[in-house]
Structures are given as structure tokens and as C-alpha cells.
Amino acid sequence: MYNLRELGDYFKQRLQDRLLHLAGRKPAKKRNPISLSSAGRCQRASAYAILGADQLVWGWRQKVSLEDGNYTHTQVRKYLKSALKGTHFSLDDQEMPVYLNVSGWKIAGHVDGIITRLCDCVEHKELPRKVVLEVKSTGQYGYYKSLKKGGISIEYRSQATAYMMGAGVTDTLFMFKNKNNGEIAFVHYKLDDTLAKSIDDRYRNVKLFKEGFRQIDDMTREYGPNKKGQLPFQCNYCPFVLKCWKEFKPGRSEPGKAVYQLDAFDKEYPEIVSYPDQGDS
């Protein structure tokens, strides 16, 4: 006979099992393997995505965390749009599609929003007419790091840069939300021409792979273990990490901190040996 504590444990296990099942389900609509949101992803991971290689499945904690982030995007943009009513600014074009043309390859993305200056008043006339809004929900460490000079991660800067290039603007306002306490901060980021060129070069190389002019070994593993054998965030959260760095026990695989479902680490993830029809993306 259950007591309430045991019943709670039973409910927790049932919930976790259900979340794991949902995390493992494939989306009804096939996602484009390359988009502007992947501007900072390493070339090798992009190549695996194009090939449709087997991906690791999120653990239940990561699924909940990602859905929390999606809710935050909707929540804070709704409040910001309402807060800007009656001011000289507006939040427009939420989820507006933007495109980057790379040697004839049209790569799509969706901006979180565009902040538009509505006035030409003396106080605001020197500000840009349009600014990309990028909403990010982070943990405590990532939040405070992002507020420091140069502290915004390369993934976030790459995404923002790709969106700015696609939207034809030169400025982004990051809206960071601290998941621990709900604190919000805005950080300005200006288009970096050097980073923009590196993104364009990366996409060009990925395009050559997509068209059959590059092989998998030509695609650089842009991230890897440090001298202590520790993998960076980019690898630990990459769904193809076992193809590159399985021996380094990626993905925080210890119980209680799993990014991915743990049984995945008992399987083999060989390099691609046959290339399926890549088609158009």
C-alpha cells in the first residue's frame, strides 16, 4: 500500500517516462537541416544534419528546459510589445522570416522580432530605425556572463549576426532572462564584419558539401576537448557528439545530469559510409 511519499515517487517516474517518450518522437514536419539559427554550428555537425545521420535523443530534463525557453520567448515578447505601446518604439515582425543568400543558396531563419523607431525626435534620431530583438533564457551563470563586455557566447553572436545579415540591419538587442529569478536585461550587440565573414565562409563550405564537392572528412570539427579531456558546451549539446568524441564521455552522461537519454551511449554511432540523396534544403 502506497504512502504519499511513495505515491509522489511513482508519479515522478511516470512523468519522466512520459517525457522521455515525447522527447524521442520525431516531429511530424521534417525540419530544414540548415537554417540561420545554426550559423554558429560547426561544419561537421552541419554535414551530419544534411546527411540525416542518427541523432541523440534529449533526456527528459533537457526537453522540459527547452519548452520552458519556448514559453519564455512567447511570454516576454507579449509583455514587451504591450509595454512599448504609446512610446516612440514598437515591437513588430515577430517570427518574421529572413533569408541569407550564399552563392545562390537561400538560407532561411526567423527573427524573434524587430524593434522599430517610430519617431524622428531629437532624443532618438541618432538611433537605428530597426533593430533585431533576440530573446534568450539562460541559467544564472550564463545570464551574468552575458552582461559582461564580450561575454555573449559565440553561438548567440553568430545567430544574431546571421539574422542581421538577413534582415539588412546592423544592430541587435539581446533580451536575456535569468531562469533562476526572472531578472531581465538588455544588451546591445553590433554587427561584427569579421564574424559575418566567418559565417559566410562556413555556409559556403557547407554548400559545397551539400552539392557533393566536399566529403565528410573535409568538414572541420570546429570544437573539441581541451587539454584535460573536457568537452565544451558546443560538443556536449550536439546531437552528433558521439560520432566525434564518444571516448570523452560527452553530454554530462552521469545519472542526474543527463543531456541525452543514457541508453544512447551504449549504441554505436559510426561515421557515414554511404551518402543518401541529399536533395534540396
Tab-separated table of N, CA and C in Angstrom, residues 91-214:
chain	number	residue	atom	x	y	z
A	91	LEU	N	7.407	46.856	-31.133
A	91	LEU	CA	7.937	45.527	-31.413
A	91	LEU	C	7.091	44.919	-32.518
A	92	ASP	N	7.717	44.692	-33.664
A	92	ASP	CA	6.990	44.217	-34.839
A	92	ASP	C	7.621	42.924	-35.351
A	93	ASP	N	6.951	42.348	-36.329
A	93	ASP	CA	7.515	41.261	-37.139
A	93	ASP	C	8.044	40.098	-36.306
A	94	GLN	N	7.292	39.709	-35.276
A	94	GLN	CA	7.704	38.541	-34.508
A	94	GLN	C	7.638	37.294	-35.392
A	95	GLU	N	8.712	36.511	-35.345
A	95	GLU	CA	8.855	35.305	-36.171
A	95	GLU	C	8.879	35.630	-37.668
A	96	MET	N	9.278	36.849	-38.001
A	96	MET	CA	9.385	37.222	-39.406
A	96	MET	C	10.489	36.409	-40.083
A	97	PRO	N	10.194	35.807	-41.249
A	97	PRO	CA	11.240	35.082	-41.963
A	97	PRO	C	12.252	36.034	-42.598
A	98	VAL	N	13.516	35.700	-42.476
A	98	VAL	CA	14.583	36.444	-43.142
A	98	VAL	C	15.464	35.423	-43.863
A	99	TYR	N	16.186	35.893	-44.869
A	99	TYR	CA	16.943	34.975	-45.711
A	99	TYR	C	18.341	35.522	-45.977
A	100	LEU	N	19.282	34.584	-46.062
A	100	LEU	CA	20.652	34.919	-46.414
A	100	LEU	C	20.992	34.165	-47.691
A	101	ASN	N	21.454	34.897	-48.695
A	101	ASN	CA	21.800	34.278	-49.963
A	101	ASN	C	23.299	33.990	-49.986
A	102	VAL	N	23.642	32.709	-50.035
A	102	VAL	CA	25.045	32.291	-50.061
A	102	VAL	C	25.301	31.609	-51.402
A	103	SER	N	25.859	32.353	-52.325
A	103	SER	CA	26.163	31.823	-53.661
A	103	SER	C	24.942	31.147	-54.291
A	104	GLY	N	23.796	31.789	-54.157
A	104	GLY	CA	22.572	31.259	-54.740
A	104	GLY	C	21.796	30.315	-53.834
A	105	TRP	N	22.368	29.962	-52.676
A	105	TRP	CA	21.680	29.095	-51.716
A	105	TRP	C	20.946	29.982	-50.721
A	106	LYS	N	19.629	29.872	-50.673
A	106	LYS	CA	18.788	30.709	-49.826
A	106	LYS	C	18.584	30.032	-48.481
A	107	ILE	N	19.208	30.575	-47.443
A	107	ILE	CA	19.127	30.002	-46.100
A	107	ILE	C	18.147	30.832	-45.285
A	108	ALA	N	17.168	30.169	-44.686
A	108	ALA	CA	16.074	30.863	-44.002
A	108	ALA	C	16.261	30.871	-42.492
A	109	GLY	N	15.642	31.838	-41.868
A	109	GLY	CA	15.580	31.911	-40.411
A	109	GLY	C	14.399	32.760	-40.002
A	110	HIS	N	14.107	32.800	-38.700
A	110	HIS	CA	13.001	33.608	-38.186
A	110	HIS	C	13.515	34.437	-37.010
A	111	VAL	N	13.359	35.733	-37.099
A	111	VAL	CA	13.801	36.607	-36.009
A	111	VAL	C	12.762	36.582	-34.892
A	112	ASP	N	13.229	36.792	-33.660
A	112	ASP	CA	12.286	36.899	-32.547
A	112	ASP	C	11.414	38.135	-32.697
A	113	GLY	N	11.961	39.163	-33.303
A	113	GLY	CA	11.204	40.382	-33.535
A	113	GLY	C	12.095	41.485	-34.054
A	114	ILE	N	11.469	42.538	-34.518
A	114	ILE	CA	12.175	43.752	-34.944
A	114	ILE	C	11.654	44.910	-34.122
A	115	ILE	N	12.551	45.623	-33.453
A	115	ILE	CA	12.168	46.840	-32.723
A	115	ILE	C	12.338	48.022	-33.679
A	116	THR	N	11.250	48.749	-33.891
A	116	THR	CA	11.224	49.833	-34.860
A	116	THR	C	11.137	51.180	-34.147
A	117	ARG	N	11.995	52.118	-34.542
A	117	ARG	CA	11.894	53.506	-34.059
A	117	ARG	C	10.843	54.214	-34.900
A	118	LEU	N	9.813	54.714	-34.247
A	118	LEU	CA	8.685	55.314	-34.957
A	118	LEU	C	8.838	56.813	-35.157
A	119	CYS	N	9.784	57.398	-34.440
A	119	CYS	CA	9.870	58.867	-34.407
A	119	CYS	C	11.131	59.366	-35.099
A	120	ASP	N	11.198	60.671	-35.248
A	120	ASP	CA	12.418	61.358	-35.692
A	120	ASP	C	12.735	62.485	-34.719
A	121	CYS	N	12.395	62.270	-33.465
A	121	CYS	CA	12.607	63.312	-32.464
A	121	CYS	C	14.093	63.487	-32.167
A	122	VAL	N	14.415	64.608	-31.570
A	122	VAL	CA	15.812	64.938	-31.281
A	122	VAL	C	16.447	63.895	-30.366
A	123	GLU	N	15.683	63.407	-29.402
A	123	GLU	CA	16.217	62.474	-28.419
A	123	GLU	C	16.596	61.128	-29.032
A	124	HIS	N	15.872	60.712	-30.068
A	124	HIS	CA	16.056	59.358	-30.595
A	124	HIS	C	16.571	59.289	-32.034
A	125	LYS	N	16.728	60.425	-32.692
A	125	LYS	CA	17.001	60.394	-34.134
A	125	LYS	C	18.328	59.747	-34.501
A	126	GLU	N	19.264	59.663	-33.552
A	126	GLU	CA	20.549	59.042	-33.843
A	126	GLU	C	20.508	57.520	-33.693
A	127	LEU	N	19.415	56.998	-33.179
A	127	LEU	CA	19.290	55.547	-33.007
A	127	LEU	C	18.917	54.895	-34.336
A	128	PRO	N	19.279	53.638	-34.529
A	128	PRO	CA	18.913	52.964	-35.779
A	128	PRO	C	17.398	52.847	-35.904
A	129	ARG	N	16.925	52.865	-37.150
A	129	ARG	CA	15.484	52.773	-37.395
A	129	ARG	C	14.952	51.395	-36.998
A	130	LYS	N	15.713	50.340	-37.285
A	130	LYS	CA	15.272	48.987	-36.959
A	130	LYS	C	16.398	48.210	-36.281
A	131	VAL	N	16.031	47.410	-35.299
A	131	VAL	CA	16.975	46.613	-34.521
A	131	VAL	C	16.396	45.208	-34.359
A	132	VAL	N	17.224	44.196	-34.545
A	132	VAL	CA	16.784	42.817	-34.300
A	132	VAL	C	16.658	42.596	-32.800
A	133	LEU	N	15.568	41.947	-32.373
A	133	LEU	CA	15.406	41.523	-30.980
A	133	LEU	C	15.701	40.029	-30.892
A	134	GLU	N	16.599	39.659	-29.983
A	134	GLU	CA	16.929	38.265	-29.736
A	134	GLU	C	16.644	37.949	-28.274
A	135	VAL	N	15.712	37.053	-28.003
A	135	VAL	CA	15.330	36.681	-26.643
A	135	VAL	C	16.060	35.401	-26.250
A	136	LYS	N	16.717	35.439	-25.096
A	136	LYS	CA	17.449	34.264	-24.610
A	136	LYS	C	17.131	34.038	-23.134
A	137	SER	N	16.784	32.800	-22.819
A	137	SER	CA	16.550	32.396	-21.434
A	137	SER	C	17.733	31.553	-20.987
A	138	THR	N	18.416	31.977	-19.938
A	138	THR	CA	19.650	31.297	-19.524
A	138	THR	C	19.661	31.039	-18.017
A	139	GLY	N	20.550	30.165	-17.620
A	139	GLY	CA	20.780	29.945	-16.194
A	139	GLY	C	21.555	31.108	-15.594
A	140	GLN	N	21.735	31.046	-14.296
A	140	GLN	CA	22.365	32.151	-13.572
A	140	GLN	C	23.755	32.489	-14.101
A	141	TYR	N	24.586	31.458	-14.301
A	141	TYR	CA	25.958	31.697	-14.764
A	141	TYR	C	25.953	32.344	-16.148
A	142	GLY	N	25.194	31.758	-17.077
A	142	GLY	CA	25.145	32.300	-18.430
A	142	GLY	C	24.572	33.696	-18.484
A	143	TYR	N	23.614	33.970	-17.621
A	143	TYR	CA	22.982	35.292	-17.592
A	143	TYR	C	23.995	36.373	-17.227
A	144	TYR	N	24.677	36.179	-16.104
A	144	TYR	CA	25.611	37.223	-15.657
A	144	TYR	C	26.852	37.300	-16.540
A	145	LYS	N	27.253	36.179	-17.116
A	145	LYS	CA	28.369	36.214	-18.055
A	145	LYS	C	28.007	37.044	-19.283
A	146	SER	N	26.777	36.919	-19.759
A	146	SER	CA	26.333	37.632	-20.963
A	146	SER	C	26.290	39.142	-20.751
A	147	LEU	N	26.173	39.573	-19.504
A	147	LEU	CA	26.110	41.007	-19.216
A	147	LEU	C	27.486	41.662	-19.213
A	148	LYS	N	28.533	40.848	-19.148
A	148	LYS	CA	29.891	41.391	-19.149
A	148	LYS	C	30.322	41.730	-20.567
A	149	LYS	N	31.269	42.634	-20.698
A	149	LYS	CA	31.789	43.003	-22.008
A	149	LYS	C	32.418	41.785	-22.673
A	150	GLY	N	31.959	41.478	-23.878
A	150	GLY	CA	32.470	40.329	-24.602
A	150	GLY	C	31.978	39.000	-24.075
A	151	GLY	N	30.965	39.012	-23.202
A	151	GLY	CA	30.527	37.783	-22.553
A	151	GLY	C	29.458	37.000	-23.292
A	152	ILE	N	28.874	37.571	-24.331
A	152	ILE	CA	27.839	36.869	-25.084
A	152	ILE	C	28.483	35.709	-25.842
A	153	SER	N	27.901	34.542	-25.762
A	153	SER	CA	28.507	33.348	-26.352
A	153	SER	C	28.605	33.473	-27.869
A	154	ILE	N	29.537	32.723	-28.446
A	154	ILE	CA	29.745	32.750	-29.894
A	154	ILE	C	28.510	32.238	-30.629
A	155	GLU	N	27.767	31.279	-30.027
A	155	GLU	CA	26.544	30.781	-30.666
A	155	GLU	C	25.509	31.885	-30.773
A	156	TYR	N	25.299	32.620	-29.688
A	156	TYR	CA	24.321	33.704	-29.699
A	156	TYR	C	24.748	34.819	-30.650
A	157	ARG	N	26.037	35.154	-30.626
A	157	ARG	CA	26.510	36.216	-31.521
A	157	ARG	C	26.399	35.802	-32.981
A	158	SER	N	26.660	34.536	-33.252
A	158	SER	CA	26.565	34.042	-34.628
A	158	SER	C	25.122	34.073	-35.116
A	159	GLN	N	24.191	33.619	-34.286
A	159	GLN	CA	22.779	33.680	-34.658
A	159	GLN	C	22.351	35.106	-34.943
A	160	ALA	N	22.672	36.007	-34.025
A	160	ALA	CA	22.279	37.403	-34.195
A	160	ALA	C	22.891	37.996	-35.459
A	161	THR	N	24.148	37.666	-35.724
A	161	THR	CA	24.820	38.173	-36.915
A	161	THR	C	24.129	37.684	-38.182
A	162	ALA	N	23.779	36.397	-38.215
A	162	ALA	CA	23.085	35.856	-39.385
A	162	ALA	C	21.728	36.529	-39.582
A	163	TYR	N	21.007	36.756	-38.485
A	163	TYR	CA	19.710	37.426	-38.593
A	163	TYR	C	19.870	38.872	-39.076
A	164	MET	N	20.885	39.550	-38.564
A	164	MET	CA	21.119	40.929	-39.009
A	164	MET	C	21.460	40.967	-40.497
A	165	MET	N	22.299	40.035	-40.930
A	165	MET	CA	22.656	39.966	-42.344
A	165	MET	C	21.415	39.713	-43.192
A	166	GLY	N	20.541	38.825	-42.730
A	166	GLY	CA	19.330	38.505	-43.471
A	166	GLY	C	18.316	39.639	-43.474
A	167	ALA	N	18.248	40.367	-42.344
A	167	ALA	CA	17.265	41.451	-42.216
A	167	ALA	C	17.777	42.776	-42.764
A	168	GLY	N	19.072	42.853	-43.059
A	168	GLY	CA	19.635	44.092	-43.592
A	168	GLY	C	19.776	45.182	-42.554
A	169	VAL	N	20.050	44.793	-41.285
A	169	VAL	CA	20.262	45.778	-40.226
A	169	VAL	C	21.633	45.541	-39.599
A	170	THR	N	22.048	46.454	-38.735
A	170	THR	CA	23.400	46.369	-38.179
A	170	THR	C	23.432	46.266	-36.658
A	171	ASP	N	22.261	46.164	-36.024
A	171	ASP	CA	22.228	46.160	-34.561
A	171	ASP	C	21.228	45.124	-34.038
A	172	THR	N	21.609	44.528	-32.896
A	172	THR	CA	20.731	43.595	-32.186
A	172	THR	C	20.621	44.025	-30.734
A	173	LEU	N	19.427	43.893	-30.180
A	173	LEU	CA	19.241	43.995	-28.737
A	173	LEU	C	18.934	42.597	-28.217
A	174	PHE	N	19.859	42.044	-27.425
A	174	PHE	CA	19.591	40.791	-26.744
A	174	PHE	C	18.744	41.084	-25.515
A	175	MET	N	17.716	40.300	-25.338
A	175	MET	CA	16.894	40.372	-24.131
A	175	MET	C	17.133	39.087	-23.358
A	176	PHE	N	17.944	39.163	-22.312
A	176	PHE	CA	18.284	37.989	-21.520
A	176	PHE	C	17.354	37.879	-20.317
A	177	LYS	N	16.864	36.649	-20.085
A	177	LYS	CA	16.063	36.374	-18.892
A	177	LYS	C	16.772	35.329	-18.051
A	178	ASN	N	16.965	35.639	-16.782
A	178	ASN	CA	17.577	34.716	-15.833
A	178	ASN	C	16.516	33.709	-15.386
A	179	LYS	N	16.724	32.428	-15.738
A	179	LYS	CA	15.740	31.407	-15.402
A	179	LYS	C	15.621	31.192	-13.892
A	180	ASN	N	16.668	31.565	-13.142
A	180	ASN	CA	16.644	31.323	-11.699
A	180	ASN	C	15.735	32.285	-10.951
A	181	ASN	N	15.732	33.564	-11.368
A	181	ASN	CA	14.962	34.552	-10.595
A	181	ASN	C	14.086	35.467	-11.447
A	182	GLY	N	14.051	35.256	-12.770
A	182	GLY	CA	13.193	36.063	-13.626
A	182	GLY	C	13.756	37.419	-14.006
A	183	GLU	N	14.976	37.737	-13.546
A	183	GLU	CA	15.588	39.031	-13.865
A	183	GLU	C	15.797	39.161	-15.376
A	184	ILE	N	15.604	40.377	-15.899
A	184	ILE	CA	15.718	40.635	-17.336
A	184	ILE	C	16.709	41.764	-17.581
A	185	ALA	N	17.519	41.616	-18.614
A	185	ALA	CA	18.467	42.672	-19.004
A	185	ALA	C	18.559	42.727	-20.522
A	186	PHE	N	18.803	43.925	-21.044
A	186	PHE	CA	19.000	44.124	-22.476
A	186	PHE	C	20.469	44.438	-22.726
A	187	VAL	N	21.033	43.803	-23.765
A	187	VAL	CA	22.435	44.021	-24.123
A	187	VAL	C	22.501	44.323	-25.617
A	188	HIS	N	23.176	45.427	-25.959
A	188	HIS	CA	23.335	45.813	-27.366
A	188	HIS	C	24.492	45.045	-27.989
A	189	TYR	N	24.276	44.558	-29.201
A	189	TYR	CA	25.350	43.905	-29.947
A	189	TYR	C	25.323	44.423	-31.380
A	190	LYS	N	26.469	44.897	-31.845
A	190	LYS	CA	26.568	45.472	-33.183
A	190	LYS	C	27.185	44.466	-34.150
A	191	LEU	N	26.756	44.529	-35.390
A	191	LEU	CA	27.258	43.625	-36.418
A	191	LEU	C	28.781	43.667	-36.478
A	192	ASP	N	29.383	42.487	-36.414
A	192	ASP	CA	30.834	42.325	-36.479
A	192	ASP	C	31.171	41.794	-37.870
A	193	ASP	N	31.851	42.595	-38.671
A	193	ASP	CA	32.142	42.204	-40.051
A	193	ASP	C	33.015	40.948	-40.120
A	194	THR	N	33.932	40.802	-39.175
A	194	THR	CA	34.801	39.618	-39.165
A	194	THR	C	34.000	38.355	-38.902
A	195	LEU	N	33.101	38.411	-37.916
A	195	LEU	CA	32.251	37.265	-37.628
A	195	LEU	C	31.308	36.991	-38.798
A	196	ALA	N	30.782	38.046	-39.412
A	196	ALA	CA	29.892	37.882	-40.562
A	196	ALA	C	30.597	37.141	-41.696
A	197	LYS	N	31.865	37.475	-41.924
A	197	LYS	CA	32.621	36.802	-42.986
A	197	LYS	C	32.849	35.331	-42.647
A	198	SER	N	33.142	35.040	-41.377
A	198	SER	CA	33.383	33.650	-40.997
A	198	SER	C	32.104	32.817	-41.145
A	199	ILE	N	30.952	33.410	-40.868
A	199	ILE	CA	29.678	32.711	-41.051
A	199	ILE	C	29.431	32.454	-42.524
A	200	ASP	N	29.687	33.456	-43.342
A	200	ASP	CA	29.518	33.296	-44.792
A	200	ASP	C	30.452	32.198	-45.322
A	201	ASP	N	31.704	32.197	-44.845
A	201	ASP	CA	32.660	31.160	-45.275
A	201	ASP	C	32.190	29.773	-44.842
A	202	ARG	N	31.670	29.678	-43.604
A	202	ARG	CA	31.186	28.382	-43.109
A	202	ARG	C	30.032	27.883	-43.974
A	203	TYR	N	29.079	28.742	-44.250
A	203	TYR	CA	27.933	28.345	-45.070
A	203	TYR	C	28.384	27.953	-46.488
A	204	ARG	N	29.367	28.665	-47.023
A	204	ARG	CA	29.853	28.330	-48.365
A	204	ARG	C	30.461	26.928	-48.393
A	205	ASN	N	31.200	26.581	-47.348
A	205	ASN	CA	31.793	25.245	-47.292
A	205	ASN	C	30.714	24.174	-47.125
A	206	VAL	N	29.716	24.481	-46.302
A	206	VAL	CA	28.597	23.550	-46.128
A	206	VAL	C	27.849	23.377	-47.449
A	207	LYS	N	27.706	24.450	-48.197
A	207	LYS	CA	27.046	24.374	-49.512
A	207	LYS	C	27.828	23.450	-50.450
A	208	LEU	N	29.154	23.553	-50.441
A	208	LEU	CA	29.975	22.687	-51.275
A	208	LEU	C	29.793	21.220	-50.882
A	209	PHE	N	29.674	20.960	-49.582
A	209	PHE	CA	29.412	19.589	-49.125
A	209	PHE	C	28.049	19.124	-49.618
A	210	LYS	N	27.067	19.975	-49.458
A	210	LYS	CA	25.697	19.650	-49.865
A	210	LYS	C	25.627	19.304	-51.352
A	211	GLU	N	26.465	19.962	-52.139
A	211	GLU	CA	26.451	19.745	-53.592
A	211	GLU	C	27.403	18.637	-54.029
A	212	GLY	N	28.086	18.002	-53.063
A	212	GLY	CA	28.942	16.872	-53.384
A	212	GLY	C	30.385	17.220	-53.693
A	213	PHE	N	30.777	18.478	-53.454
A	213	PHE	CA	32.158	18.893	-53.728
A	213	PHE	C	33.065	18.765	-52.507
A	214	ARG	N	32.523	18.357	-51.384
A	214	ARG	CA	33.292	18.093	-50.172
A	214	ARG	C	32.850	16.742	-49.613
